[in-house]
PDB file of C-alpha atoms in Angstrom:
ATOM      1  CA  THR A 275     -16.506   2.727  -0.432  1.00 51.00           C
ATOM      2  CA  GLN A 276     -15.002   1.340  -3.906  1.00 55.00           C
ATOM      3  CA  LEU A 277     -14.529  -2.518  -4.240  1.00 73.00           C
ATOM      4  CA  LEU A 278     -11.018  -3.050  -6.609  1.00 88.00           C
ATOM      5  CA  GLU A 279     -11.126  -6.168  -8.036  1.00 92.00           C
ATOM      6  CA  GLN A 280      -7.743  -7.351  -9.632  1.00 94.00           C
ATOM      7  CA  SER A 281      -6.355 -10.471 -11.373  1.00 95.00           C
ATOM      8  CA  PRO A 282      -5.981 -12.300 -11.647  1.00 96.00           C
ATOM      9  CA  GLN A 283      -4.592 -13.796  -8.113  1.00 94.00           C
ATOM     10  CA  PHE A 284      -1.569 -15.597  -8.982  1.00 96.00           C
ATOM     11  CA  LEU A 285       0.329 -15.922 -12.024  1.00 96.00           C
ATOM     12  CA  SER A 286       3.518 -18.329 -12.643  1.00 96.00           C
ATOM     13  CA  ILE A 287       5.383 -17.754 -16.108  1.00 96.00           C
ATOM     14  CA  GLN A 288       8.885 -18.074 -17.270  1.00 97.00           C
ATOM     15  CA  GLU A 289      11.791 -15.617 -18.235  1.00 97.00           C
ATOM     16  CA  GLY A 290      10.605 -13.737 -22.095  1.00 97.00           C
ATOM     17  CA  GLU A 291       7.250 -14.063 -21.406  1.00 97.00           C
ATOM     18  CA  ASN A 292       4.643 -11.555 -21.670  1.00 97.00           C
ATOM     19  CA  LEU A 293       1.889 -11.102 -18.797  1.00 97.00           C
ATOM     20  CA  THR A 294      -0.779  -8.458 -18.120  1.00 97.00           C
ATOM     21  CA  VAL A 295      -2.720  -7.724 -14.642  1.00 97.00           C
ATOM     22  CA  TYR A 296      -6.248  -6.032 -14.270  1.00 97.00           C
ATOM     23  CA  CYS A 297      -7.697  -3.786 -11.779  1.00 96.00           C
ATOM     24  CA  ASN A 298     -11.255  -3.009 -11.787  1.00 94.00           C
ATOM     25  CA  SER A 299     -13.793  -1.029  -9.935  1.00 89.00           C
ATOM     26  CA  SER A 300     -17.442  -0.425 -10.097  1.00 85.00           C
ATOM     27  CA  SER A 301     -16.935   3.005  -9.708  1.00 85.00           C
ATOM     28  CA  VAL A 302     -15.186   5.652 -11.188  1.00 87.00           C
ATOM     29  CA  PHE A 303     -10.922   6.078  -9.806  1.00 85.00           C
ATOM     30  CA  SER A 304     -10.153   9.743  -9.311  1.00 84.00           C
ATOM     31  CA  SER A 305      -6.462   8.432  -9.639  1.00 88.00           C
ATOM     32  CA  LEU A 306      -5.154   4.918  -9.950  1.00 92.00           C
ATOM     33  CA  GLN A 307      -1.020   3.718  -8.298  1.00 95.00           C
ATOM     34  CA  TRP A 308       0.253   0.217  -9.350  1.00 96.00           C
ATOM     35  CA  TYR A 309       2.973  -0.851  -6.704  1.00 96.00           C
ATOM     36  CA  ARG A 310       5.304  -3.688  -6.417  1.00 97.00           C
ATOM     37  CA  GLN A 311       5.845  -4.983  -3.139  1.00 95.00           C
ATOM     38  CA  GLU A 312       8.984  -7.743  -2.481  1.00 93.00           C
ATOM     39  CA  PRO A 313       8.708 -10.026   0.605  1.00 89.00           C
ATOM     40  CA  GLY A 314       9.781  -8.449   3.777  1.00 89.00           C
ATOM     41  CA  GLU A 315       9.223  -4.595   1.848  1.00 93.00           C
ATOM     42  CA  GLY A 316       6.446  -2.185   1.599  1.00 94.00           C
ATOM     43  CA  PRO A 317       5.269  -1.876  -1.674  1.00 95.00           C
ATOM     44  CA  VAL A 318       7.177   0.686  -3.825  1.00 96.00           C
ATOM     45  CA  LEU A 319       5.379   3.109  -6.403  1.00 96.00           C
ATOM     46  CA  LEU A 320       5.246   1.897  -9.731  1.00 97.00           C
ATOM     47  CA  VAL A 321       3.760   4.551 -11.248  1.00 96.00           C
ATOM     48  CA  THR A 322       0.596   6.948 -10.692  1.00 94.00           C
ATOM     49  CA  VAL A 323      -2.253   7.364 -13.849  1.00 93.00           C
ATOM     50  CA  VAL A 324      -4.923  10.340 -13.963  1.00 91.00           C
ATOM     51  CA  THR A 325      -6.236  10.997 -16.845  1.00 91.00           C
ATOM     52  CA  GLY A 326      -8.548   8.553 -18.839  1.00 92.00           C
ATOM     53  CA  GLY A 327      -7.006   6.783 -21.778  1.00 94.00           C
ATOM     54  CA  GLU A 328      -3.669   7.610 -20.774  1.00 95.00           C
ATOM     55  CA  VAL A 329      -1.002   5.058 -21.073  1.00 97.00           C
ATOM     56  CA  LYS A 330       2.524   4.587 -19.088  1.00 96.00           C
ATOM     57  CA  LYS A 331       5.489   3.052 -19.613  1.00 96.00           C
ATOM     58  CA  LEU A 332       8.761   2.689 -17.739  1.00 94.00           C
ATOM     59  CA  LYS A 333      11.162   0.216 -18.847  1.00 95.00           C
ATOM     60  CA  ARG A 334       9.352  -2.829 -20.135  1.00 97.00           C
ATOM     61  CA  LEU A 335       6.691  -1.721 -17.936  1.00 97.00           C
ATOM     62  CA  THR A 336       3.066  -0.390 -19.626  1.00 97.00           C
ATOM     63  CA  PHE A 337       0.778   0.618 -17.401  1.00 97.00           C
ATOM     64  CA  GLN A 338      -3.270   1.888 -19.178  1.00 96.00           C
ATOM     65  CA  PHE A 339      -5.934   4.021 -17.278  1.00 95.00           C
ATOM     66  CA  GLY A 340      -9.148   2.927 -19.152  1.00 94.00           C
ATOM     67  CA  ASP A 341     -11.461   5.837 -21.155  1.00 93.00           C
ATOM     68  CA  ALA A 342     -13.886   5.874 -18.239  1.00 91.00           C
ATOM     69  CA  ARG A 343     -11.377   5.626 -15.033  1.00 91.00           C
ATOM     70  CA  LYS A 344     -12.784   2.694 -13.636  1.00 92.00           C
ATOM     71  CA  ASP A 345     -10.627  -0.082 -14.732  1.00 94.00           C
ATOM     72  CA  SER A 346      -6.705  -0.180 -15.763  1.00 96.00           C
ATOM     73  CA  SER A 347      -3.919  -2.429 -16.488  1.00 97.00           C
ATOM     74  CA  LEU A 348      -0.381  -3.033 -16.022  1.00 97.00           C
ATOM     75  CA  HIS A 349       1.275  -5.441 -19.269  1.00 98.00           C
ATOM     76  CA  ILE A 350       5.007  -6.689 -18.603  1.00 97.00           C
ATOM     77  CA  THR A 351       6.804  -7.341 -21.996  1.00 97.00           C
ATOM     78  CA  ALA A 352       9.675 -10.174 -21.798  1.00 97.00           C
ATOM     79  CA  ALA A 353       9.256 -10.714 -18.048  1.00 97.00           C
ATOM     80  CA  GLN A 354      12.952 -11.253 -16.097  1.00 97.00           C
ATOM     81  CA  THR A 355      13.172 -12.646 -12.661  1.00 96.00           C
ATOM     82  CA  GLY A 356      13.451  -9.419 -11.205  1.00 95.00           C
ATOM     83  CA  ASP A 357       9.386  -9.006 -12.378  1.00 96.00           C
ATOM     84  CA  THR A 358       8.643 -11.360  -8.964  1.00 96.00           C
ATOM     85  CA  GLY A 359       6.567  -9.898  -6.403  1.00 96.00           C
ATOM     86  CA  LEU A 360       3.263  -9.154  -5.250  1.00 96.00           C
ATOM     87  CA  TYR A 361       1.524  -6.214  -7.710  1.00 97.00           C
ATOM     88  CA  LEU A 362      -0.952  -3.670  -5.903  1.00 95.00           C
ATOM     89  CA  CYS A 363      -3.566  -0.935  -7.243  1.00 95.00           C
ATOM     90  CA  ILE A 364      -4.313   1.336  -5.301  1.00 92.00           C
ATOM     91  CA  SER A 365      -7.123   3.982  -5.546  1.00 90.00           C
ATOM     92  CA  ASP A 366      -6.299   7.515  -3.826  1.00 85.00           C
ATOM     93  CA  SER A 367      -9.573   9.522  -2.502  1.00 79.00           C
ATOM     94  CA  TRP A 368      -8.023  12.061  -1.138  1.00 78.00           C
ATOM     95  CA  GLY A 369      -5.789  10.246   1.790  1.00 78.00           C
ATOM     96  CA  LYS A 370      -8.506   7.601   2.114  1.00 80.00           C
ATOM     97  CA  LEU A 371      -6.349   4.796   0.028  1.00 84.00           C
ATOM     98  CA  GLN A 372      -8.159   1.334  -1.223  1.00 86.00           C
ATOM     99  CA  PHE A 373      -6.550  -1.531  -2.368  1.00 88.00           C
ATOM    100  CA  GLY A 374      -6.820  -4.280  -4.488  1.00 88.00           C
ATOM    101  CA  ALA A 375      -6.326  -7.686  -3.362  1.00 89.00           C
ATOM    102  CA  GLY A 376      -2.846  -7.922  -5.195  1.00 93.00           C
ATOM    103  CA  THR A 377      -1.375 -10.513  -8.100  1.00 96.00           C
ATOM    104  CA  GLN A 378       1.733 -12.545  -6.636  1.00 96.00           C
ATOM    105  CA  VAL A 379       3.694 -12.610 -10.149  1.00 97.00           C
ATOM    106  CA  VAL A 380       6.349 -15.266 -10.359  1.00 97.00           C
ATOM    107  CA  VAL A 381       8.798 -15.688 -13.293  1.00 97.00           C
ATOM    108  CA  THR A 382      11.110 -18.125 -13.262  1.00 97.00           C
ATOM    109  CA  PRO A 383      14.357 -19.159 -15.066  1.00 95.00           C
TER     110      PRO A 383
ATOM    111  CA  ASN B 297      16.894  11.097   2.867  1.00 61.00           C
ATOM    112  CA  ALA B 298      15.744   8.559   4.980  1.00 74.00           C
ATOM    113  CA  GLY B 299      12.075   8.113   4.030  1.00 94.00           C
ATOM    114  CA  VAL B 300       9.867   6.922   5.813  1.00 97.00           C
ATOM    115  CA  THR B 301      11.521   5.157   9.070  1.00 97.00           C
ATOM    116  CA  GLN B 302       9.220   2.655  10.875  1.00 97.00           C
ATOM    117  CA  THR B 303      10.229   1.670  14.352  1.00 97.00           C
ATOM    118  CA  PRO B 304      10.637  -0.874  15.983  1.00 97.00           C
ATOM    119  CA  LYS B 305      10.816  -3.390  13.098  1.00 96.00           C
ATOM    120  CA  PHE B 306       9.842  -6.183  15.128  1.00 97.00           C
ATOM    121  CA  GLN B 307       8.014  -6.694  18.271  1.00 97.00           C
ATOM    122  CA  VAL B 308       6.189  -9.541  20.817  1.00 97.00           C
ATOM    123  CA  LEU B 309       3.650  -8.655  22.984  1.00 97.00           C
ATOM    124  CA  LYS B 310       1.488  -9.790  25.503  1.00 97.00           C
ATOM    125  CA  THR B 311      -2.293  -9.876  25.516  1.00 98.00           C
ATOM    126  CA  GLY B 312      -3.588  -6.777  27.140  1.00 97.00           C
ATOM    127  CA  GLN B 313      -0.183  -4.711  26.970  1.00 97.00           C
ATOM    128  CA  SER B 314       0.108  -1.392  25.196  1.00 96.00           C
ATOM    129  CA  MET B 315       2.569   0.052  22.867  1.00 96.00           C
ATOM    130  CA  THR B 316       3.292   2.495  20.418  1.00 98.00           C
ATOM    131  CA  LEU B 317       4.363   1.940  16.973  1.00 98.00           C
ATOM    132  CA  GLN B 318       7.126   5.273  15.488  1.00 98.00           C
ATOM    133  CA  CYS B 319       6.455   6.596  11.884  1.00 98.00           C
ATOM    134  CA  ALA B 320       9.087   9.476  11.082  1.00 98.00           C
ATOM    135  CA  GLN B 321       9.257  11.065   7.445  1.00 97.00           C
ATOM    136  CA  ASP B 322      11.218  13.976   6.451  1.00 96.00           C
ATOM    137  CA  MET B 323       9.794  14.240   2.729  1.00 96.00           C
ATOM    138  CA  ASN B 324       7.363  17.333   4.409  1.00 95.00           C
ATOM    139  CA  HIS B 325       4.923  15.065   3.500  1.00 96.00           C
ATOM    140  CA  GLU B 326       1.252  16.388   4.329  1.00 95.00           C
ATOM    141  CA  TYR B 327      -0.445  12.907   4.300  1.00 95.00           C
ATOM    142  CA  MET B 328       0.912  10.020   6.477  1.00 96.00           C
ATOM    143  CA  SER B 329      -1.449   7.095   6.995  1.00 95.00           C
ATOM    144  CA  TRP B 330      -1.003   3.382   8.941  1.00 97.00           C
ATOM    145  CA  TYR B 331      -2.222  -0.321   7.449  1.00 96.00           C
ATOM    146  CA  ARG B 332      -1.812  -3.719   8.286  1.00 96.00           C
ATOM    147  CA  GLN B 333      -1.292  -6.977   5.972  1.00 94.00           C
ATOM    148  CA  ASP B 334      -2.754 -10.302   7.145  1.00 92.00           C
ATOM    149  CA  PRO B 335      -2.292 -12.982   4.544  1.00 84.00           C
ATOM    150  CA  GLY B 336      -5.646 -13.272   2.423  1.00 77.00           C
ATOM    151  CA  MET B 337      -6.539  -9.986   3.885  1.00 79.00           C
ATOM    152  CA  GLY B 338      -4.169  -7.584   1.828  1.00 85.00           C
ATOM    153  CA  LEU B 339      -3.448  -4.305   2.571  1.00 90.00           C
ATOM    154  CA  ARG B 340      -6.085  -2.476   5.257  1.00 92.00           C
ATOM    155  CA  LEU B 341      -5.886   0.889   5.789  1.00 92.00           C
ATOM    156  CA  ILE B 342      -6.420   1.674   9.951  1.00 95.00           C
ATOM    157  CA  HIS B 343      -5.659   5.897  10.305  1.00 96.00           C
ATOM    158  CA  TYR B 344      -4.450   8.296   8.062  1.00 95.00           C
ATOM    159  CA  SER B 345      -3.866  12.131   8.712  1.00 95.00           C
ATOM    160  CA  VAL B 346      -3.940  15.315   5.743  1.00 93.00           C
ATOM    161  CA  GLY B 347      -1.620  17.264   7.728  1.00 95.00           C
ATOM    162  CA  ALA B 348      -0.892  18.269  11.393  1.00 95.00           C
ATOM    163  CA  GLY B 349      -3.865  18.092  14.146  1.00 96.00           C
ATOM    164  CA  ILE B 350      -5.913  15.681  11.676  1.00 96.00           C
ATOM    165  CA  THR B 351      -6.388  12.715  11.793  1.00 96.00           C
ATOM    166  CA  ASP B 352      -8.986  10.160  10.456  1.00 95.00           C
ATOM    167  CA  GLN B 353     -10.082   6.372  10.527  1.00 95.00           C
ATOM    168  CA  GLY B 354     -10.072   3.948   7.790  1.00 92.00           C
ATOM    169  CA  GLU B 355     -11.457   0.288   7.600  1.00 90.00           C
ATOM    170  CA  VAL B 356      -9.961  -1.056  10.781  1.00 94.00           C
ATOM    171  CA  PRO B 357      -9.354   1.788  13.235  1.00 96.00           C
ATOM    172  CA  ASN B 358     -10.912  -0.290  16.498  1.00 96.00           C
ATOM    173  CA  GLY B 359      -7.926  -0.806  18.920  1.00 96.00           C
ATOM    174  CA  TYR B 360      -5.776   2.218  17.617  1.00 97.00           C
ATOM    175  CA  ASN B 361      -5.291   4.859  18.214  1.00 97.00           C
ATOM    176  CA  VAL B 362      -2.841   7.819  16.418  1.00 98.00           C
ATOM    177  CA  SER B 363      -2.218  12.045  16.114  1.00 96.00           C
ATOM    178  CA  ARG B 364      -0.576  13.794  14.678  1.00 97.00           C
ATOM    179  CA  SER B 365       0.821  16.558  16.241  1.00 97.00           C
ATOM    180  CA  THR B 366       3.819  17.630  13.614  1.00 97.00           C
ATOM    181  CA  THR B 367       4.274  16.934   9.752  1.00 97.00           C
ATOM    182  CA  GLU B 368       6.944  14.895  10.338  1.00 97.00           C
ATOM    183  CA  ASP B 369       5.553  12.003  12.508  1.00 98.00           C
ATOM    184  CA  PHE B 370       2.706   9.499  12.942  1.00 98.00           C
ATOM    185  CA  PRO B 371       2.486   7.300  15.756  1.00 98.00           C
ATOM    186  CA  LEU B 372       0.161   4.194  16.059  1.00 98.00           C
ATOM    187  CA  ARG B 373      -0.696   3.584  19.726  1.00 98.00           C
ATOM    188  CA  LEU B 374      -2.245   0.021  20.268  1.00 97.00           C
ATOM    189  CA  LEU B 375      -3.914   0.509  23.369  1.00 92.00           C
ATOM    190  CA  SER B 376      -4.832  -3.412  24.742  1.00 96.00           C
ATOM    191  CA  ALA B 377      -3.127  -5.880  22.396  1.00 97.00           C
ATOM    192  CA  ALA B 378      -4.859  -8.589  21.204  1.00 97.00           C
ATOM    193  CA  PRO B 379      -3.922 -11.754  19.466  1.00 97.00           C
ATOM    194  CA  SER B 380      -5.914 -10.546  16.543  1.00 96.00           C
ATOM    195  CA  GLN B 381      -3.901  -7.310  16.404  1.00 97.00           C
ATOM    196  CA  THR B 382      -0.512 -10.314  15.564  1.00 97.00           C
ATOM    197  CA  SER B 383       0.408  -8.577  11.438  1.00 97.00           C
ATOM    198  CA  VAL B 384       2.714  -6.621   9.588  1.00 97.00           C
ATOM    199  CA  TYR B 385       2.236  -3.014  10.003  1.00 98.00           C
ATOM    200  CA  PHE B 386       3.009  -0.289   7.683  1.00 97.00           C
ATOM    201  CA  CYS B 387       3.121   3.406   7.732  1.00 97.00           C
ATOM    202  CA  ALA B 388       3.348   5.603   4.068  1.00 96.00           C
ATOM    203  CA  SER B 389       3.354   9.402   3.314  1.00 96.00           C
ATOM    204  CA  SER B 390       2.279  11.445   0.264  1.00 94.00           C
ATOM    205  CA  PRO B 391       3.022  15.145  -0.515  1.00 93.00           C
ATOM    206  CA  GLY B 392      -0.858  14.641  -1.428  1.00 87.00           C
ATOM    207  CA  SER B 393      -3.241  13.064  -4.131  1.00 81.00           C
ATOM    208  CA  PRO B 394      -2.750  12.421  -7.094  1.00 85.00           C
ATOM    209  CA  SER B 395       0.664  11.710  -6.148  1.00 87.00           C
ATOM    210  CA  GLY B 396       1.881   8.194  -4.764  1.00 91.00           C
ATOM    211  CA  TYR B 397       2.648   7.351  -1.713  1.00 94.00           C
ATOM    212  CA  THR B 398       6.281   6.026  -0.071  1.00 96.00           C
ATOM    213  CA  PHE B 399       5.910   3.157   2.388  1.00 96.00           C
ATOM    214  CA  GLY B 400       8.577   2.119   5.675  1.00 97.00           C
ATOM    215  CA  SER B 401       9.826  -1.274   5.543  1.00 95.00           C
ATOM    216  CA  GLY B 402       7.038  -2.414   8.353  1.00 96.00           C
ATOM    217  CA  THR B 403       6.950  -3.828  11.931  1.00 97.00           C
ATOM    218  CA  ARG B 404       6.228  -7.107  12.465  1.00 97.00           C
ATOM    219  CA  LEU B 405       3.619  -7.631  15.444  1.00 97.00           C
ATOM    220  CA  THR B 406       3.294 -10.445  17.236  1.00 97.00           C
ATOM    221  CA  VAL B 407       0.306 -10.317  20.354  1.00 97.00           C
ATOM    222  CA  VAL B 408       1.141 -13.784  22.411  1.00 97.00           C
TER     223      VAL B 408
END
């Protein structure tokens, strides 16, 4: 079983600040997905990274996949209140998902 | 497209009762799976399927049964409900690795 460690568990920042969330594993990811979940809803896919060293951008969100495919990060630039939510990293091994514990991000005005 | 539809949204059961949580998707996705989400425990995989007729156990399968007779549907059956099964249940589907998953909006189950 692949163990995903996500940090920090909780992050509270003000609008306009930057933040970074990390996801690490002791073993190699085949692929890694990042999701955001809002209260009362299911997680929503943000991005999938597959190739070591890959960088993907989604507006103010930047996702990096480590060269060795054992770690990933999500960076949000100039956070907005709409970025508030639970951010999850998920490893997918042919239908069997492993989850990080999640990072609760709260962005205040 | 409706995406992933879960029914019911809320359910209260008495201990020992059985019920089926329904999950349907209209995207012709091969992969479907069930999760439970509990405070402090995060999301945990119950059962998953990589195609019609194929199912496998996840991390917490005890007390739950699944079947996948069609591509569209993946029902989760609680055999004899217990208070420990009080949770929020999510169903999700995917075209297959490494594509991401589409999650339903969840079923909030309380067992008393």
